Structure formats: structure tokens, C-alpha cells
CSV table of C-alpha atoms and ligand atoms in Angstrom, one decimal:
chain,number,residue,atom,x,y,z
A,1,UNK,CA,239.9,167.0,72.0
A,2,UNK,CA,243.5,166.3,70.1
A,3,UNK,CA,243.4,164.8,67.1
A,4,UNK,CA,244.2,161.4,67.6
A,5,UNK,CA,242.6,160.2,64.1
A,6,UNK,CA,240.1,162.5,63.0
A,7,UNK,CA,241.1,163.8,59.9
A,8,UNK,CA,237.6,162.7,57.8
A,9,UNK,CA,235.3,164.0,60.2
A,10,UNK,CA,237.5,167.4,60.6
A,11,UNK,CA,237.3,167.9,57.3
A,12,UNK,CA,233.6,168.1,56.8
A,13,UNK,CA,232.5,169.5,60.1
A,14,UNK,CA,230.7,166.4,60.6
A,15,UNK,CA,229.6,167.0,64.5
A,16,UNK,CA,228.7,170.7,63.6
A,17,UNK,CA,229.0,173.0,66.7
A,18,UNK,CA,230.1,170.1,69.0
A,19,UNK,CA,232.7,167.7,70.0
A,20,UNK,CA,232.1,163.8,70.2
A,21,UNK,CA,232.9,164.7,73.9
A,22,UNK,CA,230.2,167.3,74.6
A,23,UNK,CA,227.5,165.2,72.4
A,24,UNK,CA,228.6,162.3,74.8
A,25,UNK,CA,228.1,163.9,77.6
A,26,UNK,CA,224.1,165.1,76.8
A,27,UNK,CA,223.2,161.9,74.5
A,28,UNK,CA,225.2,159.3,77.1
A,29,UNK,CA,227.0,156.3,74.9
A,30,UNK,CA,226.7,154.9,72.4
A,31,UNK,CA,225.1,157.1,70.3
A,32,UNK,CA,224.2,157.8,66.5
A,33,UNK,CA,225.0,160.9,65.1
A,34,UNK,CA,223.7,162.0,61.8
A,35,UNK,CA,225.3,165.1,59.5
A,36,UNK,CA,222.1,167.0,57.5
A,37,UNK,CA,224.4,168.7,55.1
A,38,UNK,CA,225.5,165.4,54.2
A,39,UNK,CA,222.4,164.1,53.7
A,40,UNK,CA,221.1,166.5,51.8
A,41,UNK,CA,224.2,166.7,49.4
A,42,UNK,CA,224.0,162.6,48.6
A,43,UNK,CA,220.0,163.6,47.5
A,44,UNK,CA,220.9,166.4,45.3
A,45,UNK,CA,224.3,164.1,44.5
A,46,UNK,CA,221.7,161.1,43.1
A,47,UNK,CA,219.0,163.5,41.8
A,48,UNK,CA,221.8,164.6,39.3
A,49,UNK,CA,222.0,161.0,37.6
A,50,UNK,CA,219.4,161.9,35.0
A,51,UNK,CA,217.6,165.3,33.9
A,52,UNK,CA,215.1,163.3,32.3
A,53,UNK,CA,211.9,164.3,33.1
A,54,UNK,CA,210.6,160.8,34.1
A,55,UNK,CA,213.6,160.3,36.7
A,56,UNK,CA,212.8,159.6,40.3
A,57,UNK,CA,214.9,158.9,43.3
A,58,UNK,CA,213.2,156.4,45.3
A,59,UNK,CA,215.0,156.1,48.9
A,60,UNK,CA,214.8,152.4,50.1
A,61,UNK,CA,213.8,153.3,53.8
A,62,UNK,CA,215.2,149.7,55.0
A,63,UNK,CA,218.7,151.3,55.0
A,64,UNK,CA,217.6,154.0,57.7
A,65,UNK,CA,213.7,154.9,58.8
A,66,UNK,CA,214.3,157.2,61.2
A,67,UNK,CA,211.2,160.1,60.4
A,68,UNK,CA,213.8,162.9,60.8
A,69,UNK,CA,215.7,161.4,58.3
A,70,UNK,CA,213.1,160.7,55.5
A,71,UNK,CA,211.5,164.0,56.5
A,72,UNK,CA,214.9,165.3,55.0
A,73,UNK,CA,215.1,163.2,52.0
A,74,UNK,CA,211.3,163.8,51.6
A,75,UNK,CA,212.3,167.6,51.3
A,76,UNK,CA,215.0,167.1,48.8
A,77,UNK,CA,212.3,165.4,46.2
A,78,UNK,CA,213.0,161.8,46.5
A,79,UNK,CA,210.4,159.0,46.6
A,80,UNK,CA,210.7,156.2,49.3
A,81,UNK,CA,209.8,152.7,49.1
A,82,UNK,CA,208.7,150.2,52.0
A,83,UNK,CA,208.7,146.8,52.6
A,84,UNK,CA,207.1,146.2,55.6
A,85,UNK,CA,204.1,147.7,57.3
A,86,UNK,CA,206.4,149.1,59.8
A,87,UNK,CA,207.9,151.0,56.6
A,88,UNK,CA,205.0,151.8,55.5
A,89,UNK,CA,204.2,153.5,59.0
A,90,UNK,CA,207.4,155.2,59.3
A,91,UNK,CA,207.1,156.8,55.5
A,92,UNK,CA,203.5,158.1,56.3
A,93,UNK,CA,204.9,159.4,59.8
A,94,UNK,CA,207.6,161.5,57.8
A,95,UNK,CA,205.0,162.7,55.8
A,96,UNK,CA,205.5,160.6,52.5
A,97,UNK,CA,202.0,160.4,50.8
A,98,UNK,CA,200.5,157.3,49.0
A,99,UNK,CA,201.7,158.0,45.3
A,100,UNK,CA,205.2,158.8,46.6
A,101,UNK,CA,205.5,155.4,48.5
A,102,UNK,CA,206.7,152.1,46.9
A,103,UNK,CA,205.7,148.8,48.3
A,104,UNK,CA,208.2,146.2,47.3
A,105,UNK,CA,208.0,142.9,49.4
A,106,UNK,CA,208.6,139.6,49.1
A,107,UNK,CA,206.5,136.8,50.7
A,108,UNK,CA,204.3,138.1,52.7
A,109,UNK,CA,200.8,137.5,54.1
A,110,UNK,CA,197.4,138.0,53.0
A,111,UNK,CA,197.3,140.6,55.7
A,112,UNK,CA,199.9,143.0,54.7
A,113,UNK,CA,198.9,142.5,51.0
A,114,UNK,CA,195.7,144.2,52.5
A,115,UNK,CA,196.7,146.7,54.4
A,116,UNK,CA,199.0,147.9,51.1
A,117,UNK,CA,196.4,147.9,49.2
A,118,UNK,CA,193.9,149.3,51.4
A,119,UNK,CA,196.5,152.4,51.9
A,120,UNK,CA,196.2,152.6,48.4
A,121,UNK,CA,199.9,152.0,47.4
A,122,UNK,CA,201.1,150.4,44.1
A,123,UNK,CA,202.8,147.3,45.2
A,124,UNK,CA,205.4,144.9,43.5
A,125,UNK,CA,204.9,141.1,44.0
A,126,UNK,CA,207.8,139.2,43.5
A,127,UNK,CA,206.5,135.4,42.7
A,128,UNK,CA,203.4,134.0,40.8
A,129,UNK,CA,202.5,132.6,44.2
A,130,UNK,CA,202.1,136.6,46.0
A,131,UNK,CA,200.8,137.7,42.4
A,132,UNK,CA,197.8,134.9,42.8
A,133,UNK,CA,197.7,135.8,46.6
A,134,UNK,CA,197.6,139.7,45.4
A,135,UNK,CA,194.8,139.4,42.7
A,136,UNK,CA,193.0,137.7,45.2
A,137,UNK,CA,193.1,140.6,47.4
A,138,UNK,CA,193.1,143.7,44.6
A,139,UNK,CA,191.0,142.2,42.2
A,140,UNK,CA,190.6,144.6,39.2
A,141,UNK,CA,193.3,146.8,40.2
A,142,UNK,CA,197.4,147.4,39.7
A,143,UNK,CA,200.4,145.5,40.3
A,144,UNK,CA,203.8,145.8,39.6
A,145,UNK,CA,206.3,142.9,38.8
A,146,UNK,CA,209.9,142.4,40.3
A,147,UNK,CA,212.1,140.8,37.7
A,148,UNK,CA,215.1,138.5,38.0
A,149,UNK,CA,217.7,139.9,35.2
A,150,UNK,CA,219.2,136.9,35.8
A,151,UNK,CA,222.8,139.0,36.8
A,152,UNK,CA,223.5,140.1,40.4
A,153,UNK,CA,226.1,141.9,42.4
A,154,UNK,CA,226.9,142.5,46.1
A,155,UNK,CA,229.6,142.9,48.6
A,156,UNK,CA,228.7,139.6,50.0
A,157,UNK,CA,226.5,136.6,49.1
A,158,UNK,CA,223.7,137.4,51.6
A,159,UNK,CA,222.9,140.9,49.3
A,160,UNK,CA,222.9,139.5,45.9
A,161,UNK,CA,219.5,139.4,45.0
A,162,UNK,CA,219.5,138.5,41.5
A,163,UNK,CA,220.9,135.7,39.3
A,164,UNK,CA,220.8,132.0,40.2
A,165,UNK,CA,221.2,131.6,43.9
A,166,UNK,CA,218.5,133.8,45.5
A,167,UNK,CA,214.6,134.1,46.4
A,168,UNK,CA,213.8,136.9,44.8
A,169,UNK,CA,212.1,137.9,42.1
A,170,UNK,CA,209.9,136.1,38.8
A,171,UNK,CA,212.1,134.3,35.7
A,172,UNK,CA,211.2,136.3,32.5
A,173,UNK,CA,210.4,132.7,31.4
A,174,UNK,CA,207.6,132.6,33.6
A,175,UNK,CA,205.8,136.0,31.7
A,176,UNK,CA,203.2,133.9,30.6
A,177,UNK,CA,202.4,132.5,33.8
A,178,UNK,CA,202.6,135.9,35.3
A,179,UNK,CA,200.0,137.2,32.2
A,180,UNK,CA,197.1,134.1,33.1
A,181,UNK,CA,197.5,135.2,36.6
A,182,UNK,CA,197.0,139.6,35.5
A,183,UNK,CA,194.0,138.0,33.7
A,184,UNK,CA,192.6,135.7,36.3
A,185,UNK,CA,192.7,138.7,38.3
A,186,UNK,CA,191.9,141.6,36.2
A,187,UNK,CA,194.8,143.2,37.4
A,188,UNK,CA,196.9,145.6,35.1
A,189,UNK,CA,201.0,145.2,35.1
A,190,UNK,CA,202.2,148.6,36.2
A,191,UNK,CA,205.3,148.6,36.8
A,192,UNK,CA,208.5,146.2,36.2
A,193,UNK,CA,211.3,146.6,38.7
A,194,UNK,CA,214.4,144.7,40.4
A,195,UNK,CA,217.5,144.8,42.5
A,196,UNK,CA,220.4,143.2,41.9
A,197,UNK,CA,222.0,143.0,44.9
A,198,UNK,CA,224.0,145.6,47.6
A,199,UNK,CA,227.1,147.7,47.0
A,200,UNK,CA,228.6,147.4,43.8
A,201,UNK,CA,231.4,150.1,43.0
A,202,UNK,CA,231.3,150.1,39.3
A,203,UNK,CA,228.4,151.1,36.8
A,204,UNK,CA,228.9,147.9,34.4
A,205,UNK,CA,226.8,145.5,36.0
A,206,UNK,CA,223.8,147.6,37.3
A,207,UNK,CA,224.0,149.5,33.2
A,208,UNK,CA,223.6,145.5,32.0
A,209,UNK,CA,220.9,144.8,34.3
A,210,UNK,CA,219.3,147.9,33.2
A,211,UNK,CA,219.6,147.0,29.8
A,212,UNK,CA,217.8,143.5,30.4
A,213,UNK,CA,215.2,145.3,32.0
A,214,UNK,CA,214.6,147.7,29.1
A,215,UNK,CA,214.3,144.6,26.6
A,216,UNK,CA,211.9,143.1,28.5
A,217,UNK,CA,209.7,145.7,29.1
A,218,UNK,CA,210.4,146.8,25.1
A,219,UNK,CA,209.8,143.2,24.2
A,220,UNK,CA,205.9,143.2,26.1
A,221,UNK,CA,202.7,143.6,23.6
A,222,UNK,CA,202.1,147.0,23.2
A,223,UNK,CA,199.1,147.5,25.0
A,224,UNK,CA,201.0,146.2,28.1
A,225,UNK,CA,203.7,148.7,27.2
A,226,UNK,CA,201.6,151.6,27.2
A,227,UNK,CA,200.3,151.0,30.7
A,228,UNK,CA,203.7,150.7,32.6
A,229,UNK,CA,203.8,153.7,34.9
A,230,UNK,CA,207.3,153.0,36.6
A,231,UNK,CA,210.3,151.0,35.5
A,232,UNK,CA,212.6,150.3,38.6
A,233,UNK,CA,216.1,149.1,38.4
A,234,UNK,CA,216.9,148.9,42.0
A,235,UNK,CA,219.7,150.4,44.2
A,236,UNK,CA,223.0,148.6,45.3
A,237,UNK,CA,224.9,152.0,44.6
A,238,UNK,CA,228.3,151.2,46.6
A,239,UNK,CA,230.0,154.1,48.9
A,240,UNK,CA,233.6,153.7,49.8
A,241,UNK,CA,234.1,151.9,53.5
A,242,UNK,CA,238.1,152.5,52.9
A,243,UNK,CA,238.4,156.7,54.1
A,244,UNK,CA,241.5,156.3,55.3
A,245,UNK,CA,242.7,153.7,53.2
A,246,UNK,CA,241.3,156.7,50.1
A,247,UNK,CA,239.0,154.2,48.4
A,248,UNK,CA,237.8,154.9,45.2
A,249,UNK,CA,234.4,156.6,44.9
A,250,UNK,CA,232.0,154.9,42.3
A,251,UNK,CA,232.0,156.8,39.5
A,252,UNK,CA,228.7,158.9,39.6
A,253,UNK,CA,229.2,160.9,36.3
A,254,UNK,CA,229.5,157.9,34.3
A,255,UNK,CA,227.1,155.8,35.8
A,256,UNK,CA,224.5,158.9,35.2
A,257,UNK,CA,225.5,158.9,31.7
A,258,UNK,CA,225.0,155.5,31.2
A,259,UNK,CA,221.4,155.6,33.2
A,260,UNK,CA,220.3,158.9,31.2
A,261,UNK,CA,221.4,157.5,28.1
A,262,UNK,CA,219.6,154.3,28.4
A,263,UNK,CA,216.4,155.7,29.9
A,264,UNK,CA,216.2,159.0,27.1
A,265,UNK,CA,216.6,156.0,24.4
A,266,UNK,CA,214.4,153.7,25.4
A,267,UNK,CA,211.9,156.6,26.0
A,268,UNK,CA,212.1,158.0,22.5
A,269,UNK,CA,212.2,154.2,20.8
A,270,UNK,CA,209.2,152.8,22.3
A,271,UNK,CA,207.2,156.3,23.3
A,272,UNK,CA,207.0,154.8,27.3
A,273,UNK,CA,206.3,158.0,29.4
A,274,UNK,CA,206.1,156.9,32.0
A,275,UNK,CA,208.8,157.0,35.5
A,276,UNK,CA,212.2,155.5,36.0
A,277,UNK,CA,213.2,155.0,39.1
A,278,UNK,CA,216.4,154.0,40.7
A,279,UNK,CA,216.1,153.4,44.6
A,280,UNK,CA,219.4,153.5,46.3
A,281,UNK,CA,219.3,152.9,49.9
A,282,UNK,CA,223.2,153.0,51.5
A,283,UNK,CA,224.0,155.8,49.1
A,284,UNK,CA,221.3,157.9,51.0
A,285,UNK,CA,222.2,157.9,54.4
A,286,UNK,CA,225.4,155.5,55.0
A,287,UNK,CA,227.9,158.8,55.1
A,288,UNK,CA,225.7,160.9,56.5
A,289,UNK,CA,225.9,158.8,60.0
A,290,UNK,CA,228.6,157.7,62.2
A,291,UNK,CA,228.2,155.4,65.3
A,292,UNK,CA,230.4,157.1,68.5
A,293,UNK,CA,231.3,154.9,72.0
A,294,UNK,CA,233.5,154.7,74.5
A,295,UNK,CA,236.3,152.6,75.5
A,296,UNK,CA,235.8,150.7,78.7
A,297,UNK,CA,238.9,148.5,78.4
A,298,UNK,CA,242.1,147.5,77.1
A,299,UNK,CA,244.0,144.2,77.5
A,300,UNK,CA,246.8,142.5,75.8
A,301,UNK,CA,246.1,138.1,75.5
A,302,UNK,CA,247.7,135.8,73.2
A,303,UNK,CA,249.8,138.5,71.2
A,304,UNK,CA,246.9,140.2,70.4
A,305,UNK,CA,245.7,143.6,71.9
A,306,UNK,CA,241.9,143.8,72.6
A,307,UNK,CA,240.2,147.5,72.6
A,308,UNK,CA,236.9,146.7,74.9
A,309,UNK,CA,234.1,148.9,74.0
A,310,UNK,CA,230.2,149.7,74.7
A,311,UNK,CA,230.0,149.5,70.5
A,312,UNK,CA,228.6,145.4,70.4
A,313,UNK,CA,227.5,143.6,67.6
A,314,UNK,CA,224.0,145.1,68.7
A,315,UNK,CA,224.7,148.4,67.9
A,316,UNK,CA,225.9,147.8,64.5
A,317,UNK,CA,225.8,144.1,62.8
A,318,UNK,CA,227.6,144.8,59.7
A,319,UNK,CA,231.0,143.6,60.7
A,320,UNK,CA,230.1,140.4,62.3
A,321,UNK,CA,227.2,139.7,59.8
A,322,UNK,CA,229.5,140.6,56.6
A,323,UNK,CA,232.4,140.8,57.4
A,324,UNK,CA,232.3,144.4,56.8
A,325,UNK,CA,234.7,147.0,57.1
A,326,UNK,CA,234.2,150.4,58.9
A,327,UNK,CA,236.7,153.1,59.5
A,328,UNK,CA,236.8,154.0,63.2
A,329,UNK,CA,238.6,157.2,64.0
A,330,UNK,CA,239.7,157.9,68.0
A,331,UNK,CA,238.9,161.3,70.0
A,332,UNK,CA,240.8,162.0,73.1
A,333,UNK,CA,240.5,164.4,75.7
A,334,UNK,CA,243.5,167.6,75.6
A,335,UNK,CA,245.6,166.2,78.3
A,336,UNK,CA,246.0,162.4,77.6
A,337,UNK,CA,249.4,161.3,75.9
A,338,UNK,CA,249.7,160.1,72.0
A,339,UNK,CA,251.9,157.2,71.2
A,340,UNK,CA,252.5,155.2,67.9
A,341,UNK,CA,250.4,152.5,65.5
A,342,UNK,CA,249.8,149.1,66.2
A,343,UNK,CA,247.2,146.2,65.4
A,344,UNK,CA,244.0,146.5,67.7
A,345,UNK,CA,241.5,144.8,67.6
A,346,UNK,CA,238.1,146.2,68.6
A,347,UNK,CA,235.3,144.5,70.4
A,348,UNK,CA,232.0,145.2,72.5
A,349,UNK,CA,230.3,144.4,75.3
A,350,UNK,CA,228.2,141.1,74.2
A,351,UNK,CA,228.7,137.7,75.7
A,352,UNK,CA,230.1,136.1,72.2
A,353,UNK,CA,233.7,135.9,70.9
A,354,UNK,CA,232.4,136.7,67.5
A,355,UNK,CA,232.2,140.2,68.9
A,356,UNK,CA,234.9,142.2,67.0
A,357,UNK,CA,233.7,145.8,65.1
A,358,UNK,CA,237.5,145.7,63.7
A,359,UNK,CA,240.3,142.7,63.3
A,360,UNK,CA,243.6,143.5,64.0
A,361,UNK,CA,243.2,146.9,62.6
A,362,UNK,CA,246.7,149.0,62.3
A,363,UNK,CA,245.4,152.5,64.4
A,364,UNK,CA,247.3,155.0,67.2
A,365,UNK,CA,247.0,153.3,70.2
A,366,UNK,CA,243.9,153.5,71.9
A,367,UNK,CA,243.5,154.3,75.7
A,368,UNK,CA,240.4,153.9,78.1
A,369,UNK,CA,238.2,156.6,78.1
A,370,UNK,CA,238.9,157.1,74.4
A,371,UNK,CA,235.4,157.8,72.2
A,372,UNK,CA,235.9,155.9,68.9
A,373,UNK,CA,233.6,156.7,65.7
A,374,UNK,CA,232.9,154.5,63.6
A,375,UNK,CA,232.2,156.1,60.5
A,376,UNK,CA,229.7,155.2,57.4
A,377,UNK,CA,227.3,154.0,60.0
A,378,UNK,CA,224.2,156.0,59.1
A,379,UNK,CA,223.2,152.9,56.6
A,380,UNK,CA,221.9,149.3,58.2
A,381,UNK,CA,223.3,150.6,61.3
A,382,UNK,CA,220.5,151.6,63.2
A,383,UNK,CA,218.3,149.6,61.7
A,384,UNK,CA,219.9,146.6,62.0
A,385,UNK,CA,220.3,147.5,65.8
A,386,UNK,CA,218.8,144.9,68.4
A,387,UNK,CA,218.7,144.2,72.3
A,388,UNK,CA,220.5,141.3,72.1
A,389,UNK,CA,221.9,140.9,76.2
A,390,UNK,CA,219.2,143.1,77.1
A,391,UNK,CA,221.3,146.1,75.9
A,392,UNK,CA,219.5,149.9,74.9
A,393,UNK,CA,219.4,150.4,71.7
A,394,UNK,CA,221.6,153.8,71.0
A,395,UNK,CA,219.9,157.6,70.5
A,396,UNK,CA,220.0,158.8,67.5
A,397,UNK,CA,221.0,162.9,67.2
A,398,UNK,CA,221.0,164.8,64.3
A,399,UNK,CA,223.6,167.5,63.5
A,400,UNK,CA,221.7,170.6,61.8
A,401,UNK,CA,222.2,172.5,58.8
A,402,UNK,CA,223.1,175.4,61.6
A,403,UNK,CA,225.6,173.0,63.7
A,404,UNK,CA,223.3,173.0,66.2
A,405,UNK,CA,222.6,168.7,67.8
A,406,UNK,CA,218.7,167.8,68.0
A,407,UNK,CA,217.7,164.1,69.3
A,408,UNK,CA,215.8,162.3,67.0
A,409,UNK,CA,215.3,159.2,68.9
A,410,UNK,CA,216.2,158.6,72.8
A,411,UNK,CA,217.9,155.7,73.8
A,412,UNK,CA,215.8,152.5,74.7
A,413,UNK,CA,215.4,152.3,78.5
A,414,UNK,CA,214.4,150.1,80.8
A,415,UNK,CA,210.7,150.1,80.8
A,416,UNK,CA,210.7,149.6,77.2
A,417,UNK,CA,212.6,146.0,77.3
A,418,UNK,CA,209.2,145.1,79.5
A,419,UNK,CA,206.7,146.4,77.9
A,420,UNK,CA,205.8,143.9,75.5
A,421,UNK,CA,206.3,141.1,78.4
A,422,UNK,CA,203.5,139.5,80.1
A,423,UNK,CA,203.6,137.3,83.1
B,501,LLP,N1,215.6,147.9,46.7
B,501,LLP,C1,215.4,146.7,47.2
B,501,LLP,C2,214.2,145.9,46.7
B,501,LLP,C3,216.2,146.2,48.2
B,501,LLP,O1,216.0,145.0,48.7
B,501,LLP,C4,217.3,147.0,48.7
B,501,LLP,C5,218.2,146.5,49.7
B,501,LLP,C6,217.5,148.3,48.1
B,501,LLP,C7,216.6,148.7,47.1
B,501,LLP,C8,218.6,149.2,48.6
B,501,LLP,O2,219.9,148.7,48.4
B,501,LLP,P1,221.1,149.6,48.7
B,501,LLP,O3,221.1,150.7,47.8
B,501,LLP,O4,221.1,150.0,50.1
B,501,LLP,O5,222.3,148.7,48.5
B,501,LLP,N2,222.2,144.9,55.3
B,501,LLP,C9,223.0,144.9,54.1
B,501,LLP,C10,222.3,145.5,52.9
B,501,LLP,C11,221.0,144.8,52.6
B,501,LLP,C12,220.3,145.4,51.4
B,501,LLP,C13,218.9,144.8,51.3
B,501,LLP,N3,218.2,145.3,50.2
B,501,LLP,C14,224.3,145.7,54.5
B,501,LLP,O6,224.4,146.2,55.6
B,501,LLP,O7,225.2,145.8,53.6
């Protein structure tokens, strides 16, 4: 391979033992690759926020819920939540047991209020409508709130989750509402949590929702105080899209200090010994994954040159959804010729216009049979993957701690877009 643009990758080994070519070539295209060294350092990277003793991690497996993967972050002492039976599944498949899995939903059915229950797993209702639905189900037993600080933050207006214009969560107003239900119910309020919204890239707003959480909680009757067992401020913890452009990293040391001083304080002012938990999701596994495909065509229209790929809005959403950006680096085989930069822009292989991974993007020329990466895919890549145009959804291959490649899902096939059809 010559190195067309593949400086990030390079630099941290990121296909272990292998070229993009060679993993290609046994995994077919497109494929996800995950790093394990990566992984494992953004664990033991967010397990350093806090030494206090009540500080968890707890992995928000909608970001990535392949087993491999949470088997991994399992192993490096994080908690996971779920929000879905499916979740749920996948956590228990990976080995997760019941008091290390979360159930955070939002309007769901009787069913699924059940079946979280009946697994035994300490669930947060996010309405006085699913707290009534909840008592009705776990009469007698615990519950835990989701709060609305009132403040959110996002990358876009789809992932704020808190403040004004959103679904989520109960209005501190409503406490009393919410304390008639506990009774009605005989349930006891375990837990408080929330989650402001996805991707912020400086502490300030997640330390001020933190803070409104604290007061609430500090500002409940004592007796409720005493029986919190977890206080959950959510995830949202940004990581820079920009590698090439060498974006800013958020600032981990100071957003640990401010987490680890609030927690320690509010710990030794109101005696609470219970857990805090912050529940990052992207921060986990976005770096540790990277999307590769191939190019299948180029063509020049309207000024504008178009880099045809097999990389479609169904193998990774983000970019048509949010506007997102993601670096895409370019691999080349030895004996094909380099030329200069110019704007590209990069599309797949589904039947819409709105089809473009990357607008007019300024990157070395791109030939067919190129492979491009796209990199910081490992979070709401894969999981946000569908068979929209009947397309397979890609394998998913993990680079070892050793370099060696494993496959840790195969590619959809044939069989499996019938096999929930009936005629
Ligand atoms: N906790 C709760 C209750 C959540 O709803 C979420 C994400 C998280 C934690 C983890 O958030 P994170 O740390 O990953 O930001 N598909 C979007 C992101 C949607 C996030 C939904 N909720 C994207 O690709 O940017």
C-alpha cells in the first residue's frame, strides 16, 4: 500500500498485523474494523475521571452492541446500560450480569417494563405516565427517575435531550406528582439520572447539569436521600471528528476535576454513599472503529467530481442524518500513481441523491479501486446500519491486542433478507 492519506491510522497501528488490502480481501467490502488497544485505552481513559470510590463507568450499549465489544469493555470494569430488550439481550450475551446492567428507556410498553423487571434490572422511567405504567407492573419494588435539568447540549438538534424542546425526561416541578405515584405504588426512588444531549466538547455545560442534579437530589427529604443507590448524569462526552483538520480533544483532566470535585463534595455534605455514574456511549467505542470500502467509480458532472463507493448511507447514517463529519483517509495499491488535492465528493451505492458520506471534501485524488476509511466510525456506525436497497449489512472484524484480525460478525447474506418474509 502507499500512503495516499494515512497518516492517523499509521500512527497507531490501527489495522494491527494487516493492510486494509489484505483484510479486504478475507472480510470482502465494506467492512468494520475495530482496534482493541483503542478500546481498551478510552475505558481506562474514562475510568480515570474520578478515584472516588462510588465512581462507575456505565457504557451506553446503543452506541455499539456488538458482544465482542462489550465483552471488552465488560473486562476493563465498566457498567453498561440498555434501552431496549435487544440491549438487554446483547449485554447478558457479553456476559454483563443483572446489577451491572442499567435499563434506561423511554416510552415503552407494558411488555418490556416486564421483562426488565422480571430480569431483575433497576430501571429508569422517564414520565409520570411509564412511572404509573411501572408501579403497576413492580408494585412494591425500585425505580429510578430520569430528570430534565432543564439545560441540554448536542452536536445537532436531534441529540439534545434535555431543556425545552425534547421528550425526555420528568420537570423537577412535577416531584410531587412523581412522589403520589412512588406511593400509589409502594415503589422506592432509587436512583435520579439524565442526559443532556450527544457530543459536547467542553466540560461547562455537562459540570452545570451535574450541579442541578446534585441540588435536587440534596434538596429530597432525607429519608428519600438515604435510599438513592445511583446518581447518573448521562454521557454526551464529545471526540474530535476533525483528525486531520487536528481538532481539539475535550479536555479530560478538567472535566475529571470538575466531576471528582462535585461528586467527593456532595458525598461528604449530605453523607449519600451511594454510586455515581457517568455513561458515555461515543467516547467508548467511536475511535476504536473505522468503516473501510472500495471505490467503484469516479465521474466528473456539473463542475463537481463524484467518488462512487460501496460505503451508502446504510452503512453508516451519520453524515446524511447529521450532517456529520468523518475523516476518510485513501489506501492504494504500490504501483498506482499519486497526483495532487482537489474537492471530492464521496457517495454510495443507494438509489437517493442525498447519498453523499463527504461534500466537496479537499483530499488527493481518488482513483477506482482505491479502499477509503472512514475513520471514528466505531460509534452509531454499525448500529445505525440498515438494508435499505436490500444491501448486506457490513462484517464487523476486530484487530487484537496481538495484531492478529478475528470476525466478530459476518456480513448479512442473502438468506437472511428472507428469513423473516412469509408468503
Ligand atoms: N445515556 C442516554 C440515556 C442516552 O440516550 C445516550 C445517547 C447516551 C447515554 C450516550 O450518549 P453519547 O455518550 O454516545 O453521546 N446517533 C447519534 C447519537 C445519539 C445519542 C443517543 N443517546 C449520533 O450518531 O451522533
Amino acid at each position: 500500500m502507499s500512503a495516499i492519506r494515512s497518516a492517523y491510522t499509521d500512527k497507531l497501528a490501527f489495522f494491527g498485523n494487516s493492510s486494509p488490502q489484505q483484510l479486504l480481501a478475507v472480510y470482502g467490502s465494506p467492512l468494520y474494523v475495530y482496534n482493541e488497544n483503542i478500546l481498551r485505552r478510552s475505558c481506562r481513559e474514562l475510568q480515570l475521571l474520578s478515584a472516588h470510590p462510588g465512581f462507575w463507568v456505565n457504557y451506553s450499549a446503543k452506541a455499539n452492541a456488538n458482544p465482542s465489544l462489550l465483552r471488552i469493555i465488560r473486562e476493563e470494569g465498566c457498567l453498561v446500560d440498555a434501552m431496549s430488550p435487544g440491549e438487554l439481550h446483547m449485554n447478558l450475551e457479553a456476559g454483563f450480569s443483572r446489577e451491572q446492567i442499567l435499563y434506561v428507556c423511554n416510552n415503552v410498553s407494558e411488555a418490556e417494563l416486564q421483562n426488565a423487571a422480571e430480569h431483575g434490572l433497576l430501571v429508569s422511567v422517564d414520565s409520570l405516565a411509564q412511572l404509573d405504567l411501572y408501579g403497576r407492573v413492580n408494585r412494591g419494588g425500585n425505580v429510578m427517575l430520569r430528570f430534565n435539568p432543564g439545560i441540554g447540549a448536542g452536536h445537532h438538534q436531534k441529540v439534545v435531550t434535555a431543556g425545552e424542546a425534547t421528550k425526555f425526561g420528568i420537570a423537577p416541578e412535577d416531584l410531587d406528582k412523581a412522589r403520589a405515584l412512588l406511593a400509589a405504588h409502594g415503589l422506592t426512588l432509587a436512583g435520579l439520572n439524565q442526559h443532556i444531549g450527544s457530543l459536547f466538547m467542553e466540560p461547562d455545560g455537562y459540570l452545570d447539569a451535574m450541579d442541578r442534579l446534585l441540588a435536587f437530589a440534596a434538596a429530597l427529604r432525607p429519608e428519600e436521600l438515604a435510599r438513592l443507590e445511583i446518581l447518573d448524569f448521562g454521557g454526551g462526552f464529545g471526540i474530535p471528528y476533525h483528525k486531520y483538520g487536528n481538532a481539539a480533544r475535550l479536555d479530560m483532566d478538567a472535566l475529571g476535576r470538575g466531576i471528582h470535585e462535585r461528586i467527593s463534595a456532595f458525598a461528604a455534605r449530605t453523607g449519600y454513599a451511594g454510586r455515581f455514574y457517568v455513561e458515555p456511549g461515543r467516547y467508548v467505542v467511536a475511535e476504536c472503529g473505522l468503516l473501510l470500502g472500495t471505490v467503484h467509480a469516479v465521474k466528473d458532472h456539473a463542475g463537481r467530481r463524484y467518488v462512487g463507493t460501496d460505503l451508502g448511507f446504510n452503512t453508516l447514517m451519520r453524515p446524511v442524518l447529521y450532517n456529520a463529519h468523518h475523516d476518510i483517509e485513501i489506501y492504494r495499491a504500490e504501483d498506482a500513481a499519486e497526483s495532487g488535492s482537489l474537492p471530492q465528493t464521496v457517495v454510495g451505492n443507494i438509489c437517493e441523491s442525498g447519498d453523499i458520506l463527504a461534500e466537496d471534501c479537499v483530499l488527493p485524488e481518488i482513483a477506482i479501486g482505491d479502499i477509503l476509511g472512514v475513520l471514528d466510525a466505531g460509534a452509531y456506525g454499525f448500529a445505525m446500519c440498515s438494508n435499505y436497497n436490500l444491501r448486506l449489512r457490513p462484517a464487523e472484524v476486530l484487530i487484537m491486542a496481538d495484531g492478529s484480525h478475528r470476525l466478530i460478525r459476518r456480513r448479512d447474506n442473502l438468506d437472511d433478507l428472507v428469513r423473516n418474509v412469509r408468503v
